[in-house]
């Protein structure tokens, strides 16, 4: 049995009954649906758009180049999301034919799109193989799919040059610890990091992709920090058995937290959509030496509402004068500064193993424990 205390994006109580009923319907529907572990992009064909998945080495101007190629190939990006982490970049983009407004079906044209995008992504010094996949969207959400793509790409592994163009402040890294709960054959995973929307989602996605099952958990949030504690086992029923496995879990959970971490200046673009809009906007960013760390692209009712998280090419904060110049080029009402993320979490305090659940296990009988486990 799971209990969640939730608020809306503004931190206020949810009073709209339509929202709560929609949540209830979605959860009840999901309870009877068991997708495969790796997801299933391509299971449900769509006539509306074609899904493009990209993976490659991150570099300044990469999104600008991708958008320019798609525009030249008469593709319009209607929705998408781009993440960067540890010198790697991944994207899931939904595109349409700019003349018909529907999915692209011509095999030769799709092959051309794949070839052109692959040439951009691979680069001359790619540490890994760049990947471009074209498929109709499936039941897996973009965010879920991005976690799977970056996990498969091993973005959690650090390289010597992974800090180029990125801030390498150790205080900004989340704190992940792993302990044993021998009396119950669990492994205890605790995490302390900056709080943000969808943090729990990101953690659970990664644990699932690593084939771990959460039997018990606790999430506690303060004004800006979040503390999470989970009692897990591998799907085979065993706790973590080696130091190498412990280190891998720590790396993967740190990556899960950092992939979507808000880094840099948050810019919001709200404007009437048109073919080539993203190509023009990202070109202006590139020409003004802005580096896009993350982006969320949305089109509804003919209007584009996109969010970009940007720094300069060295990973430092952007000069306010530069932002003023960019806003004038794009249009002052269309582009605005939404938020500047500059928060460094305090060093975590050392706590006794199983702090949140210590009383839980000491005060329950084995029978009660099994009952709770059977509902998890």
mmCIF file of C-alpha atoms in Angstrom:
data_model
loop_
_atom_site.group_PDB
_atom_site.id
_atom_site.type_symbol
_atom_site.label_atom_id
_atom_site.label_comp_id
_atom_site.label_asym_id
_atom_site.label_seq_id
_atom_site.Cartn_x
_atom_site.Cartn_y
_atom_site.Cartn_z
ATOM 1 C CA UNK A 1 0.000 0.000 0.000
ATOM 2 C CA UNK A 2 1.518 3.287 -1.105
ATOM 3 C CA UNK A 3 0.610 6.724 0.277
ATOM 4 C CA UNK A 4 1.584 9.963 -1.493
ATOM 5 C CA UNK A 5 1.162 13.538 -0.262
ATOM 6 C CA UNK A 6 1.219 15.723 -3.373
ATOM 7 C CA UNK A 7 0.830 19.358 -4.393
ATOM 8 C CA UNK A 8 0.646 21.061 -7.763
ATOM 9 C CA UNK A 9 3.591 22.699 -9.550
ATOM 10 C CA UNK A 10 3.099 25.875 -7.526
ATOM 11 C CA UNK A 11 3.218 23.995 -4.231
ATOM 12 C CA UNK A 12 -0.519 24.411 -3.598
ATOM 13 C CA UNK A 13 -3.135 21.852 -2.636
ATOM 14 C CA UNK A 14 -4.931 20.182 -5.558
ATOM 15 C CA UNK A 15 -8.576 21.197 -5.353
ATOM 16 C CA UNK A 16 -9.661 20.473 -8.923
ATOM 17 C CA UNK A 17 -11.681 17.229 -8.759
ATOM 18 C CA UNK A 18 -11.152 16.685 -12.479
ATOM 19 C CA UNK A 19 -7.387 16.462 -11.869
ATOM 20 C CA UNK A 20 -7.738 13.979 -9.010
ATOM 21 C CA UNK A 21 -10.191 11.832 -10.977
ATOM 22 C CA UNK A 22 -7.818 11.814 -13.945
ATOM 23 C CA UNK A 23 -4.955 10.688 -11.687
ATOM 24 C CA UNK A 24 -7.150 7.927 -10.285
ATOM 25 C CA UNK A 25 -8.158 6.696 -13.754
ATOM 26 C CA UNK A 26 -4.549 6.676 -14.975
ATOM 27 C CA UNK A 27 -3.305 4.745 -11.941
ATOM 28 C CA UNK A 28 -6.112 2.196 -12.148
ATOM 29 C CA UNK A 29 -5.432 1.728 -15.859
ATOM 30 C CA UNK A 30 -1.678 1.352 -15.280
ATOM 31 C CA UNK A 31 -2.245 -1.223 -12.541
ATOM 32 C CA UNK A 32 -3.592 -3.688 -15.114
ATOM 33 C CA UNK A 33 -0.868 -2.952 -17.678
ATOM 34 C CA UNK A 34 2.542 -4.612 -17.466
ATOM 35 C CA UNK A 35 4.972 -3.297 -20.115
ATOM 36 C CA UNK A 36 8.343 -4.917 -20.747
ATOM 37 C CA UNK A 37 11.316 -3.807 -18.676
ATOM 38 C CA UNK A 38 13.021 -1.951 -21.518
ATOM 39 C CA UNK A 39 9.907 -0.195 -22.759
ATOM 40 C CA UNK A 40 8.167 -0.606 -26.096
ATOM 41 C CA UNK A 41 8.599 2.351 -28.400
ATOM 42 C CA UNK A 42 6.937 1.531 -31.701
ATOM 43 C CA UNK A 43 4.139 -0.665 -30.334
ATOM 44 C CA UNK A 44 1.342 1.820 -31.032
ATOM 45 C CA UNK A 45 1.556 3.372 -34.508
ATOM 46 C CA UNK A 46 0.555 6.992 -34.917
ATOM 47 C CA UNK A 47 -0.686 8.860 -37.943
ATOM 48 C CA UNK A 48 0.090 12.197 -36.293
ATOM 49 C CA UNK A 49 3.890 12.244 -36.074
ATOM 50 C CA UNK A 50 7.117 10.267 -36.345
ATOM 51 C CA UNK A 51 9.304 9.747 -33.282
ATOM 52 C CA UNK A 52 13.060 10.329 -33.568
ATOM 53 C CA UNK A 53 15.466 9.148 -30.860
ATOM 54 C CA UNK A 54 18.981 10.589 -30.835
ATOM 55 C CA UNK A 55 22.111 9.811 -28.815
ATOM 56 C CA UNK A 56 25.583 11.286 -29.217
ATOM 57 C CA UNK A 57 28.395 13.362 -27.768
ATOM 58 C CA UNK A 58 27.196 16.701 -26.422
ATOM 59 C CA UNK A 59 28.724 19.912 -27.773
ATOM 60 C CA UNK A 60 27.691 23.570 -28.099
ATOM 61 C CA UNK A 61 25.311 24.116 -31.015
ATOM 62 C CA UNK A 62 24.288 20.465 -31.388
ATOM 63 C CA UNK A 63 20.541 21.112 -31.080
ATOM 64 C CA UNK A 64 20.856 24.003 -33.530
ATOM 65 C CA UNK A 65 22.448 21.692 -36.103
ATOM 66 C CA UNK A 66 19.782 19.014 -35.586
ATOM 67 C CA UNK A 67 16.962 21.547 -35.991
ATOM 68 C CA UNK A 68 18.575 23.022 -39.124
ATOM 69 C CA UNK A 69 18.877 19.595 -40.770
ATOM 70 C CA UNK A 70 15.262 18.686 -39.975
ATOM 71 C CA UNK A 71 14.063 22.026 -41.380
ATOM 72 C CA UNK A 72 16.033 21.484 -44.592
ATOM 73 C CA UNK A 73 14.470 18.031 -44.877
ATOM 74 C CA UNK A 74 10.989 19.607 -44.577
ATOM 75 C CA UNK A 75 10.315 18.259 -41.083
ATOM 76 C CA UNK A 76 8.572 20.244 -38.358
ATOM 77 C CA UNK A 77 9.331 19.493 -34.687
ATOM 78 C CA UNK A 78 6.019 19.567 -32.810
ATOM 79 C CA UNK A 79 7.111 18.076 -29.481
ATOM 80 C CA UNK A 80 10.311 16.889 -27.911
ATOM 81 C CA UNK A 81 12.700 16.759 -25.006
ATOM 82 C CA UNK A 82 16.495 17.005 -24.877
ATOM 83 C CA UNK A 83 18.750 16.020 -21.974
ATOM 84 C CA UNK A 84 22.513 16.312 -21.543
ATOM 85 C CA UNK A 85 24.712 14.657 -18.929
ATOM 86 C CA UNK A 86 28.384 13.704 -18.603
ATOM 87 C CA UNK A 87 29.242 14.928 -22.115
ATOM 88 C CA UNK A 88 26.404 12.875 -23.609
ATOM 89 C CA UNK A 89 23.201 14.129 -25.222
ATOM 90 C CA UNK A 90 19.907 12.337 -25.819
ATOM 91 C CA UNK A 91 16.684 13.509 -27.414
ATOM 92 C CA UNK A 92 13.222 12.247 -28.263
ATOM 93 C CA UNK A 93 11.616 14.404 -30.956
ATOM 94 C CA UNK A 94 8.184 14.151 -32.574
ATOM 95 C CA UNK A 95 8.220 15.479 -36.130
ATOM 96 C CA UNK A 96 5.713 15.889 -38.936
ATOM 97 C CA UNK A 97 5.881 16.514 -42.656
ATOM 98 C CA UNK A 98 5.815 20.314 -43.032
ATOM 99 C CA UNK A 99 3.405 20.093 -45.976
ATOM 100 C CA UNK A 100 0.875 17.549 -44.672
ATOM 101 C CA UNK A 101 1.253 18.018 -40.915
ATOM 102 C CA UNK A 102 1.201 14.239 -40.421
ATOM 103 C CA UNK A 103 3.708 11.443 -39.861
ATOM 104 C CA UNK A 104 6.436 10.779 -42.412
ATOM 105 C CA UNK A 105 5.973 7.360 -44.048
ATOM 106 C CA UNK A 106 8.206 7.336 -47.127
ATOM 107 C CA UNK A 107 10.981 4.755 -46.392
ATOM 108 C CA UNK A 108 13.546 6.542 -48.579
ATOM 109 C CA UNK A 109 12.885 9.861 -46.898
ATOM 110 C CA UNK A 110 13.101 8.304 -43.447
ATOM 111 C CA UNK A 111 16.418 6.695 -44.372
ATOM 112 C CA UNK A 112 17.724 10.079 -45.538
ATOM 113 C CA UNK A 113 16.670 11.749 -42.274
ATOM 114 C CA UNK A 114 18.391 9.019 -40.268
ATOM 115 C CA UNK A 115 21.590 9.295 -42.300
ATOM 116 C CA UNK A 116 21.806 13.088 -42.055
ATOM 117 C CA UNK A 117 21.174 13.143 -38.306
ATOM 118 C CA UNK A 118 23.673 10.361 -37.702
ATOM 119 C CA UNK A 119 26.378 12.347 -39.503
ATOM 120 C CA UNK A 120 25.773 15.279 -37.139
ATOM 121 C CA UNK A 121 25.769 13.150 -34.006
ATOM 122 C CA UNK A 122 28.789 10.951 -34.566
ATOM 123 C CA UNK A 123 31.426 13.732 -34.649
ATOM 124 C CA UNK A 124 35.148 13.082 -35.096
ATOM 125 C CA UNK A 125 35.969 12.169 -31.500
ATOM 126 C CA UNK A 126 32.835 10.385 -30.342
ATOM 127 C CA UNK A 127 33.678 8.238 -27.328
ATOM 128 C CA UNK A 128 30.786 5.961 -28.152
ATOM 129 C CA UNK A 129 28.661 5.134 -31.161
ATOM 130 C CA UNK A 130 26.082 7.759 -31.996
ATOM 131 C CA UNK A 131 22.573 6.427 -32.526
ATOM 132 C CA UNK A 132 19.568 7.602 -34.497
ATOM 133 C CA UNK A 133 16.289 5.686 -34.359
ATOM 134 C CA UNK A 134 13.082 6.436 -36.251
ATOM 135 C CA UNK A 135 9.874 4.856 -35.033
ATOM 136 C CA UNK A 136 6.219 5.652 -34.364
ATOM 137 C CA UNK A 137 5.611 6.658 -30.730
ATOM 138 C CA UNK A 138 4.601 3.942 -28.310
ATOM 139 C CA UNK A 139 3.155 3.660 -24.833
ATOM 140 C CA UNK A 140 6.404 4.754 -23.155
ATOM 141 C CA UNK A 141 6.538 8.454 -22.271
ATOM 142 C CA UNK A 142 9.334 10.658 -23.622
ATOM 143 C CA UNK A 143 10.829 11.118 -20.171
ATOM 144 C CA UNK A 144 10.724 7.391 -19.436
ATOM 145 C CA UNK A 145 12.328 6.692 -22.791
ATOM 146 C CA UNK A 146 15.089 9.259 -22.215
ATOM 147 C CA UNK A 147 16.071 7.531 -18.986
ATOM 148 C CA UNK A 148 16.260 4.224 -20.842
ATOM 149 C CA UNK A 149 18.284 5.728 -23.697
ATOM 150 C CA UNK A 150 20.842 7.404 -21.415
ATOM 151 C CA UNK A 151 21.092 4.374 -19.132
ATOM 152 C CA UNK A 152 21.790 2.139 -22.153
ATOM 153 C CA UNK A 153 24.324 4.749 -23.326
ATOM 154 C CA UNK A 154 26.096 4.441 -19.937
ATOM 155 C CA UNK A 155 26.030 8.179 -19.293
ATOM 156 C CA UNK A 156 26.604 7.389 -15.610
ATOM 157 C CA UNK A 157 30.241 6.574 -16.387
ATOM 158 C CA UNK A 158 32.539 9.555 -15.987
ATOM 159 C CA UNK A 159 35.252 10.366 -18.503
ATOM 160 C CA UNK A 160 38.262 12.626 -18.190
ATOM 161 C CA UNK A 161 36.819 15.198 -20.580
ATOM 162 C CA UNK A 162 33.222 14.939 -19.362
ATOM 163 C CA UNK A 163 33.528 18.178 -17.408
ATOM 164 C CA UNK A 164 34.336 20.301 -20.459
ATOM 165 C CA UNK A 165 31.747 23.058 -20.671
ATOM 166 C CA UNK A 166 30.146 21.900 -17.429
ATOM 167 C CA UNK A 167 30.404 23.075 -13.860
ATOM 168 C CA UNK A 168 32.302 20.450 -11.830
ATOM 169 C CA UNK A 169 31.341 21.552 -8.331
ATOM 170 C CA UNK A 170 31.244 18.484 -6.073
ATOM 171 C CA UNK A 171 28.781 20.240 -3.754
ATOM 172 C CA UNK A 172 26.195 20.164 -6.546
ATOM 173 C CA UNK A 173 26.297 16.372 -6.784
ATOM 174 C CA UNK A 174 23.603 14.372 -4.995
ATOM 175 C CA UNK A 175 24.625 12.244 -2.031
ATOM 176 C CA UNK A 176 23.794 8.544 -2.419
ATOM 177 C CA UNK A 177 24.615 5.885 0.180
ATOM 178 C CA UNK A 178 23.990 2.142 0.259
ATOM 179 C CA UNK A 179 23.708 0.081 3.436
ATOM 180 C CA UNK A 180 22.701 -3.451 4.374
ATOM 181 C CA UNK A 181 19.625 -4.460 6.321
ATOM 182 C CA UNK A 182 20.794 -7.968 7.192
ATOM 183 C CA UNK A 183 17.885 -8.865 9.464
ATOM 184 C CA UNK A 184 15.426 -8.435 6.573
ATOM 185 C CA UNK A 185 17.685 -9.223 3.592
ATOM 186 C CA UNK A 186 17.177 -5.779 2.112
ATOM 187 C CA UNK A 187 19.573 -3.235 0.707
ATOM 188 C CA UNK A 188 18.916 0.312 1.966
ATOM 189 C CA UNK A 189 19.449 3.092 -0.540
ATOM 190 C CA UNK A 190 19.365 6.683 0.718
ATOM 191 C CA UNK A 191 19.597 9.823 -1.391
ATOM 192 C CA UNK A 192 19.848 13.480 -0.482
ATOM 193 C CA UNK A 193 19.719 16.125 -3.192
ATOM 194 C CA UNK A 194 18.132 19.335 -4.317
ATOM 195 C CA UNK A 195 14.361 18.914 -4.522
ATOM 196 C CA UNK A 196 12.641 19.383 -7.867
ATOM 197 C CA UNK A 197 9.564 18.177 -9.777
ATOM 198 C CA UNK A 198 9.656 14.539 -10.975
ATOM 199 C CA UNK A 199 12.620 13.597 -8.794
ATOM 200 C CA UNK A 200 10.888 10.490 -7.426
ATOM 201 C CA UNK A 201 9.842 9.475 -10.944
ATOM 202 C CA UNK A 202 13.452 9.662 -12.143
ATOM 203 C CA UNK A 203 14.735 7.545 -9.251
ATOM 204 C CA UNK A 204 12.100 4.817 -9.619
ATOM 205 C CA UNK A 205 12.603 4.640 -13.397
ATOM 206 C CA UNK A 206 16.306 3.976 -12.927
ATOM 207 C CA UNK A 207 15.829 1.368 -10.192
ATOM 208 C CA UNK A 208 13.333 -0.404 -12.453
ATOM 209 C CA UNK A 209 15.675 -0.325 -15.452
ATOM 210 C CA UNK A 210 18.406 -1.804 -13.238
ATOM 211 C CA UNK A 211 16.000 -4.615 -12.316
ATOM 212 C CA UNK A 212 15.501 -3.721 -8.665
ATOM 213 C CA UNK A 213 12.203 -3.867 -6.776
ATOM 214 C CA UNK A 214 11.268 -1.294 -4.127
ATOM 215 C CA UNK A 215 9.550 -2.988 -1.169
ATOM 216 C CA UNK A 216 9.401 -0.005 1.179
ATOM 217 C CA UNK A 217 10.249 3.647 0.813
ATOM 218 C CA UNK A 218 10.045 7.089 2.342
ATOM 219 C CA UNK A 219 10.380 10.504 0.727
ATOM 220 C CA UNK A 220 10.796 13.650 2.788
ATOM 221 C CA UNK A 221 11.108 17.118 1.290
ATOM 222 C CA UNK A 222 12.061 20.441 2.816
ATOM 223 C CA UNK A 223 12.147 23.890 1.275
ATOM 224 C CA UNK A 224 14.831 23.001 -1.245
ATOM 225 C CA UNK A 225 16.098 19.537 -0.364
ATOM 226 C CA UNK A 226 14.724 16.038 -0.724
ATOM 227 C CA UNK A 227 15.623 12.945 1.283
ATOM 228 C CA UNK A 228 14.665 9.534 -0.113
ATOM 229 C CA UNK A 229 15.124 6.114 1.414
ATOM 230 C CA UNK A 230 14.251 2.805 -0.251
ATOM 231 C CA UNK A 231 14.478 -0.817 0.817
ATOM 232 C CA UNK A 232 15.226 -2.785 -2.332
ATOM 233 C CA UNK A 233 16.097 -6.216 -3.675
ATOM 234 C CA UNK A 234 17.030 -7.455 -7.103
ATOM 235 C CA UNK A 235 14.185 -9.023 -9.110
ATOM 236 C CA UNK A 236 15.620 -12.437 -8.199
ATOM 237 C CA UNK A 237 14.832 -11.640 -4.543
ATOM 238 C CA UNK A 238 18.397 -11.055 -3.408
ATOM 239 C CA UNK A 239 19.954 -7.920 -1.911
ATOM 240 C CA UNK A 240 23.044 -6.294 -3.410
ATOM 241 C CA UNK A 241 25.926 -8.731 -3.176
ATOM 242 C CA UNK A 242 29.127 -7.003 -4.294
ATOM 243 C CA UNK A 243 31.004 -3.747 -3.923
ATOM 244 C CA UNK A 244 31.068 -3.299 -7.716
ATOM 245 C CA UNK A 245 27.275 -3.528 -7.805
ATOM 246 C CA UNK A 246 27.012 -0.960 -5.009
ATOM 247 C CA UNK A 247 29.222 1.478 -6.888
ATOM 248 C CA UNK A 248 27.225 1.008 -10.088
ATOM 249 C CA UNK A 249 23.929 1.747 -8.305
ATOM 250 C CA UNK A 250 25.402 4.905 -6.776
ATOM 251 C CA UNK A 251 26.627 6.104 -10.188
ATOM 252 C CA UNK A 252 23.312 5.322 -11.889
ATOM 253 C CA UNK A 253 21.189 7.047 -9.237
ATOM 254 C CA UNK A 254 23.432 10.122 -9.281
ATOM 255 C CA UNK A 255 22.975 10.228 -13.057
ATOM 256 C CA UNK A 256 19.192 9.833 -12.745
ATOM 257 C CA UNK A 257 19.044 12.822 -10.404
ATOM 258 C CA UNK A 258 21.380 15.001 -12.460
ATOM 259 C CA UNK A 259 19.993 14.362 -15.960
ATOM 260 C CA UNK A 260 16.953 16.518 -15.376
ATOM 261 C CA UNK A 261 18.514 18.851 -12.816
ATOM 262 C CA UNK A 262 17.778 22.474 -13.695
ATOM 263 C CA UNK A 263 21.127 23.961 -14.606
ATOM 264 C CA UNK A 264 21.683 27.534 -15.725
ATOM 265 C CA UNK A 265 19.155 30.097 -16.852
ATOM 266 C CA UNK A 266 15.594 29.007 -17.638
ATOM 267 C CA UNK A 267 14.186 30.677 -20.761
ATOM 268 C CA UNK A 268 10.586 30.279 -21.870
ATOM 269 C CA UNK A 269 9.534 30.788 -25.487
ATOM 270 C CA UNK A 270 5.831 31.307 -26.191
ATOM 271 C CA UNK A 271 4.974 32.174 -29.780
ATOM 272 C CA UNK A 272 2.826 31.138 -32.743
ATOM 273 C CA UNK A 273 4.363 28.007 -34.219
ATOM 274 C CA UNK A 274 5.770 27.905 -37.742
ATOM 275 C CA UNK A 275 8.034 25.681 -39.785
ATOM 276 C CA UNK A 276 11.680 26.400 -38.972
ATOM 277 C CA UNK A 277 10.954 28.222 -35.692
ATOM 278 C CA UNK A 278 13.237 26.042 -33.586
ATOM 279 C CA UNK A 279 15.970 26.222 -36.205
ATOM 280 C CA UNK A 280 15.920 30.026 -36.051
ATOM 281 C CA UNK A 281 15.746 30.230 -32.240
ATOM 282 C CA UNK A 282 18.521 27.703 -31.578
ATOM 283 C CA UNK A 283 20.692 29.361 -34.239
ATOM 284 C CA UNK A 284 20.382 32.673 -32.385
ATOM 285 C CA UNK A 285 21.360 30.894 -29.147
ATOM 286 C CA UNK A 286 24.392 29.364 -30.857
ATOM 287 C CA UNK A 287 25.494 32.617 -32.471
ATOM 288 C CA UNK A 288 25.394 34.256 -29.030
ATOM 289 C CA UNK A 289 27.496 31.482 -27.455
ATOM 290 C CA UNK A 290 24.685 29.914 -25.415
ATOM 291 C CA UNK A 291 24.847 26.222 -24.587
ATOM 292 C CA UNK A 292 21.527 24.370 -24.192
ATOM 293 C CA UNK A 293 21.713 21.957 -21.254
ATOM 294 C CA UNK A 294 18.117 20.786 -21.437
ATOM 295 C CA UNK A 295 15.018 21.624 -23.433
ATOM 296 C CA UNK A 296 11.290 20.848 -23.374
ATOM 297 C CA UNK A 297 9.438 21.457 -26.635
ATOM 298 C CA UNK A 298 5.643 21.606 -26.832
ATOM 299 C CA UNK A 299 3.121 22.667 -29.480
ATOM 300 C CA UNK A 300 -0.574 23.052 -28.683
ATOM 301 C CA UNK A 301 -3.289 24.701 -30.702
ATOM 302 C CA UNK A 302 -0.810 26.132 -33.178
ATOM 303 C CA UNK A 303 1.261 27.777 -30.448
ATOM 304 C CA UNK A 304 4.781 26.762 -29.426
ATOM 305 C CA UNK A 305 5.687 26.818 -25.764
ATOM 306 C CA UNK A 306 9.302 25.770 -25.304
ATOM 307 C CA UNK A 307 11.584 25.853 -22.274
ATOM 308 C CA UNK A 308 15.379 26.012 -22.514
ATOM 309 C CA UNK A 309 17.984 25.744 -19.752
ATOM 310 C CA UNK A 310 21.124 27.529 -20.926
ATOM 311 C CA UNK A 311 24.647 28.458 -19.822
ATOM 312 C CA UNK A 312 27.554 29.956 -21.714
ATOM 313 C CA UNK A 313 29.875 27.554 -23.569
ATOM 314 C CA UNK A 314 32.109 27.137 -20.508
ATOM 315 C CA UNK A 315 29.188 26.198 -18.247
ATOM 316 C CA UNK A 316 29.175 29.550 -16.437
ATOM 317 C CA UNK A 317 26.115 31.806 -15.913
ATOM 318 C CA UNK A 318 24.977 33.824 -18.913
ATOM 319 C CA UNK A 319 25.670 37.563 -19.056
ATOM 320 C CA UNK A 320 22.336 39.422 -18.531
ATOM 321 C CA UNK A 321 23.255 41.828 -21.336
ATOM 322 C CA UNK A 322 23.521 38.865 -23.697
ATOM 323 C CA UNK A 323 20.032 37.712 -22.715
ATOM 324 C CA UNK A 324 18.630 41.197 -23.361
ATOM 325 C CA UNK A 325 20.172 41.136 -26.830
ATOM 326 C CA UNK A 326 18.739 37.684 -27.592
ATOM 327 C CA UNK A 327 15.267 38.696 -26.384
ATOM 328 C CA UNK A 328 15.350 41.655 -28.753
ATOM 329 C CA UNK A 329 16.348 39.437 -31.676
ATOM 330 C CA UNK A 330 13.621 36.868 -31.017
ATOM 331 C CA UNK A 331 11.010 39.272 -29.693
ATOM 332 C CA UNK A 332 10.682 40.602 -26.151
ATOM 333 C CA UNK A 333 7.169 39.270 -25.435
ATOM 334 C CA UNK A 334 7.945 35.867 -26.992
ATOM 335 C CA UNK A 335 11.074 35.032 -24.983
ATOM 336 C CA UNK A 336 11.381 35.684 -21.276
ATOM 337 C CA UNK A 337 13.612 34.700 -18.397
ATOM 338 C CA UNK A 338 11.627 32.413 -16.147
ATOM 339 C CA UNK A 339 14.108 31.437 -13.416
ATOM 340 C CA UNK A 340 17.792 31.335 -12.592
ATOM 341 C CA UNK A 341 18.842 28.114 -10.873
ATOM 342 C CA UNK A 342 21.718 28.684 -8.442
ATOM 343 C CA UNK A 343 21.277 26.445 -5.407
ATOM 344 C CA UNK A 344 23.951 24.302 -3.819
ATOM 345 C CA UNK A 345 22.610 21.752 -1.331
ATOM 346 C CA UNK A 346 24.226 21.590 2.072
ATOM 347 C CA UNK A 347 26.570 18.682 2.786
ATOM 348 C CA UNK A 348 24.490 15.760 4.068
ATOM 349 C CA UNK A 349 24.567 14.934 7.733
ATOM 350 C CA UNK A 350 25.615 11.492 8.812
ATOM 351 C CA UNK A 351 22.630 9.542 10.041
ATOM 352 C CA UNK A 352 22.137 6.116 11.483
ATOM 353 C CA UNK A 353 21.410 3.416 8.912
ATOM 354 C CA UNK A 354 17.724 3.018 8.289
ATOM 355 C CA UNK A 355 16.862 6.231 10.123
ATOM 356 C CA UNK A 356 13.417 6.709 8.624
ATOM 357 C CA UNK A 357 12.404 3.064 8.855
ATOM 358 C CA UNK A 358 14.207 2.116 12.064
ATOM 359 C CA UNK A 359 11.079 2.389 14.151
ATOM 360 C CA UNK A 360 9.019 0.810 11.371
ATOM 361 C CA UNK A 361 10.941 -2.457 11.482
ATOM 362 C CA UNK A 362 11.513 -2.559 15.245
ATOM 363 C CA UNK A 363 7.834 -2.087 16.091
ATOM 364 C CA UNK A 364 6.258 -4.450 13.521
ATOM 365 C CA UNK A 365 6.007 -8.190 13.832
ATOM 366 C CA UNK A 366 7.120 -10.447 11.003
ATOM 367 C CA UNK A 367 3.504 -11.102 10.114
ATOM 368 C CA UNK A 368 2.769 -7.394 9.709
ATOM 369 C CA UNK A 369 5.923 -6.997 7.641
ATOM 370 C CA UNK A 370 4.857 -9.711 5.210
ATOM 371 C CA UNK A 371 1.395 -8.216 4.886
ATOM 372 C CA UNK A 372 2.785 -4.811 3.983
ATOM 373 C CA UNK A 373 5.231 -6.394 1.568
ATOM 374 C CA UNK A 374 2.444 -8.256 -0.209
ATOM 375 C CA UNK A 375 0.749 -4.938 -1.040
ATOM 376 C CA UNK A 376 3.922 -3.155 -2.270
#
